[in-house]
Amino acid sequence: MKVGLFIPCYVEQFYPNAAIASLQLLEKAGVTVEYPLEQTCCGQPMANSGYQQYGEGAAQLFRKNFEAYDYVVCPSGSCTLHAKEHILSDQEGGPKIYELCEFLTDVLQVKTLDASFPFRVGLHASCHGLRGLHLAKPSELMIPEFNKPLGLLEMVKDIDLVQLTRKDECCGFGGTFAVFEEAVSVDMGRDRIKDHEQQGVQVITGADMSCLMHLEGLLRREKKTIKVMHIAEILNGHTPEN
Amino acid sequence: MKLPQTHADAAAEFLKDTDRSHWHDDTLWHVRSKRDASAQKIPEWEQLRTLASQIKDHVLSNLDTLLLQFEKNAQANGIEVLWAKDAQEHNEHVLRILEENQVKQLVKSKSILTEECGLNHFLEDKGYDVVDTDLGERIIQFNKQVPSHIVMPAIHLKKKEIGDIFHKHLGTEAGSDDPQYLTEAARQHLRQKFIQAHAAITGVNFGIAETGGFVVCTNEGNADMGTHLADIHIACMGIEKLIPRAADLGVFLRLLARSATGQSITNYNSHFHRPRKDKKMYLILVDNGRTKQLGREDFRNSLKCIRCGACMNTCPIYRRSSGFSYNSTVPGPIGSILSPGMDLKKHSTLPFASTLCGSCSDVCPVKINIHEQLYKWRQVITKEGPSQPSKKWAMRFGGNVMSKPKLFDLMGKMARKSLSISPRGFVYNSFNAWGKHRELPEVPKESFKDWYKKNRNK
Amino acid sequence: MSSKESILAAIQKNKPDLLPLPEHPEFPVEGDLVERYKSSIKSNGGEALEVSDPAEIRDYLELHFQDSQMILSLSEVVKGNYDIALAEDPHDLEHVELAILEGEWGVAENAAIWLPEESLKHRALPFIAQHLIVLLKKDRLLGNMHEVYQSINVSDSGYGVFIAGPSKTADIEQSLVIGAHGPRSMTVFLLD
């Protein structure tokens, strides 16, 4: 099994710990992972802004970087969904792309994790992973309950997971939406944070660093003590930084 | 006041009144929760959605045949069927019917189509007093507004404001805002209107091709109060509202109210097939852009919409920006995929008023892929809509950087470097919309690629 | 070209290839239909009472209505005090306090009762009355809407309506108010 790791552009630049944790998690599970050094971005920022054509260069580069792999694994539901729908969709016999959590649960079928996290944690369900990749049952659908990221977190020792009032409401990031609809975006983010605060959460986690970056931006500006961590960091046994 | 140009500006305006915006958000979220609880009780819910979607897919693929079948059966039932290619023709049909029958007083129950056609203004210009009889619609009619929600037209108003409106127009006690009291006042006022009306205008929820009849759903009973007392019934129907068989109503009536408000069914579901003895029933079939939308492969299935409003209630942007921010007859997610087809320029910001979270598509009882269509409208708008040179340049530049790994690494390094050394006031300037209320991420000491090269790829 | 012709021509040009019309599967309903009906109508703002003897309905009427009020019954089971034949025009029903009707079918999952025109005499009756009582035989209860549409032919009557509760609105701050334009109450008597 040849696995290539795709790290979203902003994670590569600003959140290396999430990427390191993703890599190490896969290695611990016995997978030989490579990180192709020529990678940049999936092109989603351009495409979601209505300029899919300007993301085509990035998409071509993506295909070239990962053509020799059986699997592409990416610690972001949003980038995974974009690559799945717009980059790899018409490729027959090419690599299959998985978001990190679903790769762990569905392909590697991980049953135990060697990690402890003695903190009160709120799981933010990022929309593209949730409704696009079906990482969990969205609250809108009347189908049996399942939740892959939550299942993984439950394998972590000493973790205290909370129930949110609105368990899968969008945080308001939405790529360039965060900038072009700044007021609504910020309002949505604050509402999400409030929900976590009301449950006494110490750490907000999730499978998409972009949502967490948005929430972290608000938390830090408002000088709140809640931290954000990518789910891979918790699953890999990291602790919150001070 | 000139209406704000973009959805974002209008939304920012609405959010300034935090009490109201939080109330709006909570109230509609509550409706969404009621929908969840109600749908949960139906084991075959997802199967019903699939059925409804397939029935509507069939309708759109066979619309000409079904319309002809519908017309033939309706005519045999004694209903006069008229066709209108646009809003203007629709309004003229209504006017002609009123003139021919010498109608003086008319009442109207809720019809989004007549809003779309601007019927009230058209008739008022001709000297008619059109009385909207749905309570919410009557409130906003007094207030000279349009509906801010297709199911709850006055959801943007607080009861205190409604109390003031009723005090002014119905002479209720000043300062009284008890919903029971205000509703009773409206009941007394509208009962007189019903008794006096010569004609009643209604919308149509479903037209049944095989029987030539149509169904109108209300909770208040206002459509029935109007039509059964007046001599003339004018029903206005978009051509996409057809269903092939009466049995299909079993599927749609189970989905409609549950999706809309969480009720198991609306309290009144009226099936009209023939006029009362010696009375007249007209049915106007309206295109007004629908056949064009039918021809847009990526967007045609927006025509499956049964106007339940569930996508509005679930949309985190709609809930926090209110219907008026969309400046379109149908607001919210479904409006944002329907309206650009009517006027691309006017509605060019609507498909961007979304995080593409996808909740609208999952809540939709007829499974319209709303968020995917929003994405596709964005692609159309950047090509055919109003030009945005700076955004376009930025995206082209970004795309160029992302296609060249060396350049990407260099730009990333420069960005991290400049962020770490720049004074705060330089980074958080007025052009930095992100930084208005949010911090940028802290700059790490090295990128992942740098770490990887050192630790794995020696 | 007429508008009709141009609309049809546009559809023919723009419509996709024919997609199949699905058949309706069976969605059987299990459990006690009477109990289900009673709980459904409660959520709609109405009430259902089981009666074994029509005298109980007469007692109910005596308790809740006065003979000075205009009571119009289209049921043989209980009599009113006003003859529908006297109403030539629906406007004559303006002051009806209570209408008593017999339902044709009832639906347990949502409390809807099918009332075809023939059982109303005047279409306006169940709307213009201040209160509504519907009598329904328990063996006329069906599980859901699919079953009821299999049992009726909607075009047999010029008009027919599913009524599932009293007239209601929540248009003022989402506060539920019963008695918007039509009946301020709906009581269903379920008869053996």
Short mmCIF file of C-alpha atoms in Angstrom, two decimals, chain A:
data_model
loop_
_atom_site.label_atom_id
_atom_site.label_comp_id
_atom_site.label_asym_id
_atom_site.label_seq_id
_atom_site.Cartn_x
_atom_site.Cartn_y
_atom_site.Cartn_z
CA MET A 1 0.00 0.00 0.00
CA LYS A 2 1.58 3.24 -1.20
CA VAL A 3 0.28 6.20 0.74
CA GLY A 4 0.95 9.81 -0.15
CA LEU A 5 0.28 12.52 2.41
CA PHE A 6 -1.36 15.69 1.17
CA ILE A 7 -1.03 18.62 3.55
CA PRO A 8 -3.26 21.64 2.83
CA CYS A 9 -1.32 24.79 1.93
CA TYR A 10 -2.20 26.82 5.02
CA VAL A 11 -1.55 23.85 7.32
CA GLU A 12 1.87 23.34 5.74
CA GLN A 13 2.70 27.00 6.35
CA PHE A 14 0.98 27.80 9.63
CA TYR A 15 0.06 24.58 11.42
CA PRO A 16 3.01 22.20 10.98
CA ASN A 17 2.12 20.41 14.23
CA ALA A 18 -1.14 19.17 12.76
CA ALA A 19 0.76 17.87 9.75
CA ILE A 20 3.47 16.22 11.87
CA ALA A 21 0.81 14.55 14.01
CA SER A 22 -0.96 13.26 10.90
CA LEU A 23 2.26 11.79 9.55
CA GLN A 24 3.22 10.20 12.85
CA LEU A 25 -0.24 8.74 13.38
CA LEU A 26 -0.07 6.99 10.05
CA GLU A 27 3.45 5.77 10.74
CA LYS A 28 2.42 4.41 14.13
CA ALA A 29 -0.35 2.49 12.42
CA GLY A 30 2.34 0.80 10.36
CA VAL A 31 1.84 2.66 7.11
CA THR A 32 4.71 3.77 4.93
CA VAL A 33 3.87 7.32 4.11
CA GLU A 34 5.54 9.72 1.76
CA TYR A 35 5.06 13.44 1.55
CA PRO A 36 5.68 14.54 -2.05
CA LEU A 37 7.67 17.74 -1.74
CA GLU A 38 6.34 19.41 -4.87
CA GLN A 39 2.82 19.83 -3.46
CA THR A 40 1.08 23.14 -2.88
CA CYS A 41 -2.71 23.38 -2.69
CA CYS A 42 -5.82 21.65 -4.02
CA GLY A 43 -7.09 24.83 -5.66
CA GLN A 44 -10.23 25.05 -3.57
CA PRO A 45 -9.84 28.74 -2.62
CA MET A 46 -9.99 29.72 -6.28
CA ALA A 47 -12.74 27.26 -7.20
CA ASN A 48 -15.05 28.14 -4.31
CA SER A 49 -14.66 31.79 -5.22
CA GLY A 50 -15.96 31.03 -8.69
CA TYR A 51 -12.60 30.78 -10.42
CA GLN A 52 -12.28 27.06 -10.87
CA GLN A 53 -10.15 27.66 -13.97
CA TYR A 54 -7.45 29.39 -11.89
CA GLY A 55 -7.26 26.36 -9.63
CA GLU A 56 -6.59 24.10 -12.61
CA GLY A 57 -2.79 24.55 -12.37
CA ALA A 58 -2.86 23.43 -8.74
CA ALA A 59 -5.14 20.53 -9.67
CA GLN A 60 -2.78 19.33 -12.39
CA LEU A 61 0.14 19.53 -10.00
CA PHE A 62 -1.90 17.53 -7.48
CA ARG A 63 -2.59 14.78 -10.01
CA LYS A 64 1.06 14.61 -10.98
CA ASN A 65 2.26 14.48 -7.39
CA PHE A 66 0.00 11.65 -6.40
CA GLU A 67 -0.46 9.58 -9.56
CA ALA A 68 1.88 6.84 -8.36
CA TYR A 69 0.11 6.29 -5.04
CA ASP A 70 -2.68 3.91 -4.09
CA TYR A 71 -4.03 6.31 -1.50
CA VAL A 72 -3.83 9.99 -0.82
CA VAL A 73 -4.47 10.86 2.80
CA CYS A 74 -5.23 14.40 3.86
CA PRO A 75 -5.92 15.82 7.34
CA SER A 76 -8.71 18.06 6.07
CA GLY A 77 -12.24 17.10 5.11
CA SER A 78 -12.67 20.16 2.99
CA CYS A 79 -9.55 19.72 0.83
CA THR A 80 -10.24 16.00 0.55
CA LEU A 81 -13.74 16.65 -0.70
CA HIS A 82 -12.53 19.19 -3.21
CA ALA A 83 -9.86 16.86 -4.55
CA LYS A 84 -12.34 14.00 -4.67
CA GLU A 85 -14.99 15.97 -6.55
CA HIS A 86 -12.88 18.17 -8.79
CA ILE A 87 -9.39 16.71 -9.16
CA LEU A 88 -9.59 12.94 -8.98
CA SER A 89 -13.25 12.46 -9.90
CA ASP A 90 -12.75 11.57 -13.55
CA GLN A 91 -9.57 9.54 -13.05
CA GLU A 92 -10.06 5.83 -13.42
CA GLY A 93 -7.64 3.61 -11.60
CA GLY A 94 -5.91 6.59 -10.03
CA PRO A 95 -5.30 7.06 -6.33
CA LYS A 96 -8.16 7.07 -3.86
CA ILE A 97 -8.26 10.02 -1.55
CA TYR A 98 -9.25 9.73 2.11
CA GLU A 99 -9.57 12.22 4.87
CA LEU A 100 -7.30 11.17 7.74
CA CYS A 101 -10.02 10.02 10.18
CA GLU A 102 -11.87 7.92 7.64
CA PHE A 103 -8.58 6.43 6.46
CA LEU A 104 -7.87 5.37 10.04
CA THR A 105 -11.35 3.95 10.64
CA ASP A 106 -12.28 2.56 7.23
CA VAL A 107 -9.02 1.49 5.58
CA LEU A 108 -6.68 0.83 8.49
CA GLN A 109 -9.60 -0.11 10.77
CA VAL A 110 -7.80 1.24 13.80
CA LYS A 111 -9.30 -0.09 17.02
CA THR A 112 -6.94 1.29 19.64
CA LEU A 113 -4.76 4.35 20.06
CA ASP A 114 -1.89 4.95 22.42
CA ALA A 115 -2.85 8.40 23.57
CA SER A 116 -4.12 10.16 26.64
CA PHE A 117 -5.73 13.57 26.75
CA PRO A 118 -7.02 14.60 30.18
CA PHE A 119 -9.00 17.61 29.00
CA ARG A 120 -12.60 18.59 28.35
CA VAL A 121 -13.00 18.52 24.58
CA GLY A 122 -15.61 19.74 22.12
CA LEU A 123 -15.61 18.22 18.65
CA HIS A 124 -16.37 20.67 15.88
CA ALA A 125 -18.01 18.86 12.97
CA SER A 126 -16.65 20.55 9.87
CA CYS A 127 -19.27 20.71 7.15
CA HIS A 128 -17.42 19.34 4.15
CA GLY A 129 -16.19 16.33 6.07
CA LEU A 130 -19.59 15.83 7.64
CA ARG A 131 -22.00 16.32 4.76
CA GLY A 132 -19.61 15.87 1.85
CA LEU A 133 -17.53 12.92 2.99
CA HIS A 134 -20.06 11.51 5.47
CA LEU A 135 -17.59 11.34 8.33
CA ALA A 136 -20.60 11.31 10.65
CA LYS A 137 -24.38 11.34 10.45
CA PRO A 138 -25.48 14.90 9.73
CA SER A 139 -28.33 16.00 11.99
CA GLU A 140 -30.52 16.68 8.95
CA LEU A 141 -30.56 13.09 7.72
CA MET A 142 -32.75 10.43 9.28
CA ILE A 143 -30.25 7.60 9.02
CA PRO A 144 -28.52 5.49 11.70
CA GLU A 145 -26.04 7.32 13.93
CA PHE A 146 -22.34 7.05 13.21
CA ASN A 147 -19.39 9.35 13.82
CA LYS A 148 -15.90 8.43 12.69
CA PRO A 149 -13.91 11.29 14.28
CA LEU A 150 -15.79 10.85 17.54
CA GLY A 151 -15.13 7.10 17.47
CA LEU A 152 -11.41 7.83 17.26
CA LEU A 153 -11.49 10.39 20.06
CA GLU A 154 -13.29 7.87 22.25
CA MET A 155 -10.20 5.64 21.95
CA VAL A 156 -8.14 8.32 23.68
CA LYS A 157 -7.68 7.73 27.40
CA ASP A 158 -8.90 10.26 29.99
CA ILE A 159 -10.60 12.43 27.40
CA ASP A 160 -13.79 14.20 28.49
CA LEU A 161 -16.00 14.71 25.43
CA VAL A 162 -18.96 17.08 25.60
CA GLN A 163 -22.32 17.22 23.83
CA LEU A 164 -22.97 20.47 22.01
CA THR A 165 -26.35 22.17 21.71
CA ARG A 166 -26.02 22.56 17.95
CA LYS A 167 -23.84 19.61 17.23
CA ASP A 168 -23.10 20.27 13.58
CA GLU A 169 -23.77 23.92 12.85
CA CYS A 170 -21.27 25.57 10.50
CA CYS A 171 -18.59 27.75 12.13
CA GLY A 172 -18.74 30.38 9.39
CA PHE A 173 -15.28 29.95 7.91
CA GLY A 174 -16.25 29.01 4.35
CA GLY A 175 -12.96 29.98 2.67
CA THR A 176 -13.16 33.44 1.15
CA PHE A 177 -16.62 33.71 2.74
CA ALA A 178 -14.74 34.51 5.96
CA VAL A 179 -13.51 37.69 4.33
CA PHE A 180 -16.27 38.67 1.89
CA GLU A 181 -19.06 38.02 4.41
CA GLU A 182 -16.98 39.05 7.40
CA ALA A 183 -19.88 40.07 9.64
CA VAL A 184 -21.87 36.85 9.30
CA SER A 185 -18.73 34.75 9.42
CA VAL A 186 -17.64 36.29 12.72
CA ASP A 187 -21.14 36.01 14.18
CA MET A 188 -21.30 32.33 13.31
CA GLY A 189 -17.87 31.70 14.79
CA ARG A 190 -18.78 33.42 18.03
CA ASP A 191 -21.97 31.38 18.31
CA ARG A 192 -20.00 28.15 17.90
CA ILE A 193 -17.53 29.23 20.55
CA LYS A 194 -20.37 30.10 22.91
CA ASP A 195 -21.78 26.61 22.54
CA HIS A 196 -18.40 25.10 23.48
CA GLU A 197 -17.97 27.58 26.34
CA GLN A 198 -21.34 26.65 27.78
CA GLN A 199 -20.17 23.03 27.96
CA GLY A 200 -16.99 24.09 29.75
CA VAL A 201 -14.75 22.99 26.91
CA GLN A 202 -10.99 23.46 27.27
CA VAL A 203 -10.01 22.34 23.79
CA ILE A 204 -11.97 22.54 20.54
CA THR A 205 -10.88 19.95 18.05
CA GLY A 206 -11.93 18.90 14.59
CA ALA A 207 -10.82 17.31 11.35
CA ASP A 208 -10.42 20.61 9.53
CA MET A 209 -7.78 23.10 10.56
CA SER A 210 -9.42 25.88 8.54
CA CYS A 211 -12.50 25.97 10.79
CA LEU A 212 -10.21 25.83 13.80
CA MET A 213 -8.05 28.66 12.43
CA HIS A 214 -11.17 30.82 12.20
CA LEU A 215 -12.31 29.91 15.71
CA GLU A 216 -8.78 30.33 17.06
CA GLY A 217 -8.61 33.79 15.50
CA LEU A 218 -11.71 34.79 17.44
CA LEU A 219 -10.63 33.09 20.65
CA ARG A 220 -7.24 34.77 20.65
CA ARG A 221 -8.64 38.19 19.78
CA GLU A 222 -11.16 37.88 22.60
CA LYS A 223 -8.44 36.58 24.92
CA LYS A 224 -10.30 33.41 25.77
CA THR A 225 -8.50 30.46 27.30
CA ILE A 226 -10.01 27.78 25.06
CA LYS A 227 -7.42 26.22 22.75
CA VAL A 228 -7.89 24.64 19.36
CA MET A 229 -6.10 21.49 18.25
CA HIS A 230 -6.37 19.40 15.12
CA ILE A 231 -7.82 15.97 15.86
CA ALA A 232 -4.59 14.33 14.68
CA GLU A 233 -2.69 16.07 17.45
CA ILE A 234 -4.99 14.64 20.12
CA LEU A 235 -5.01 11.18 18.56
CA ASN A 236 -1.21 11.32 18.39
CA GLY A 237 -0.90 12.13 22.07
CA HIS A 238 0.02 15.81 21.92
CA THR A 239 -1.06 18.13 24.71
CA PRO A 240 -2.26 21.72 24.40
CA GLU A 241 0.47 24.33 24.16
CA ASN A 242 0.40 27.26 26.49
#
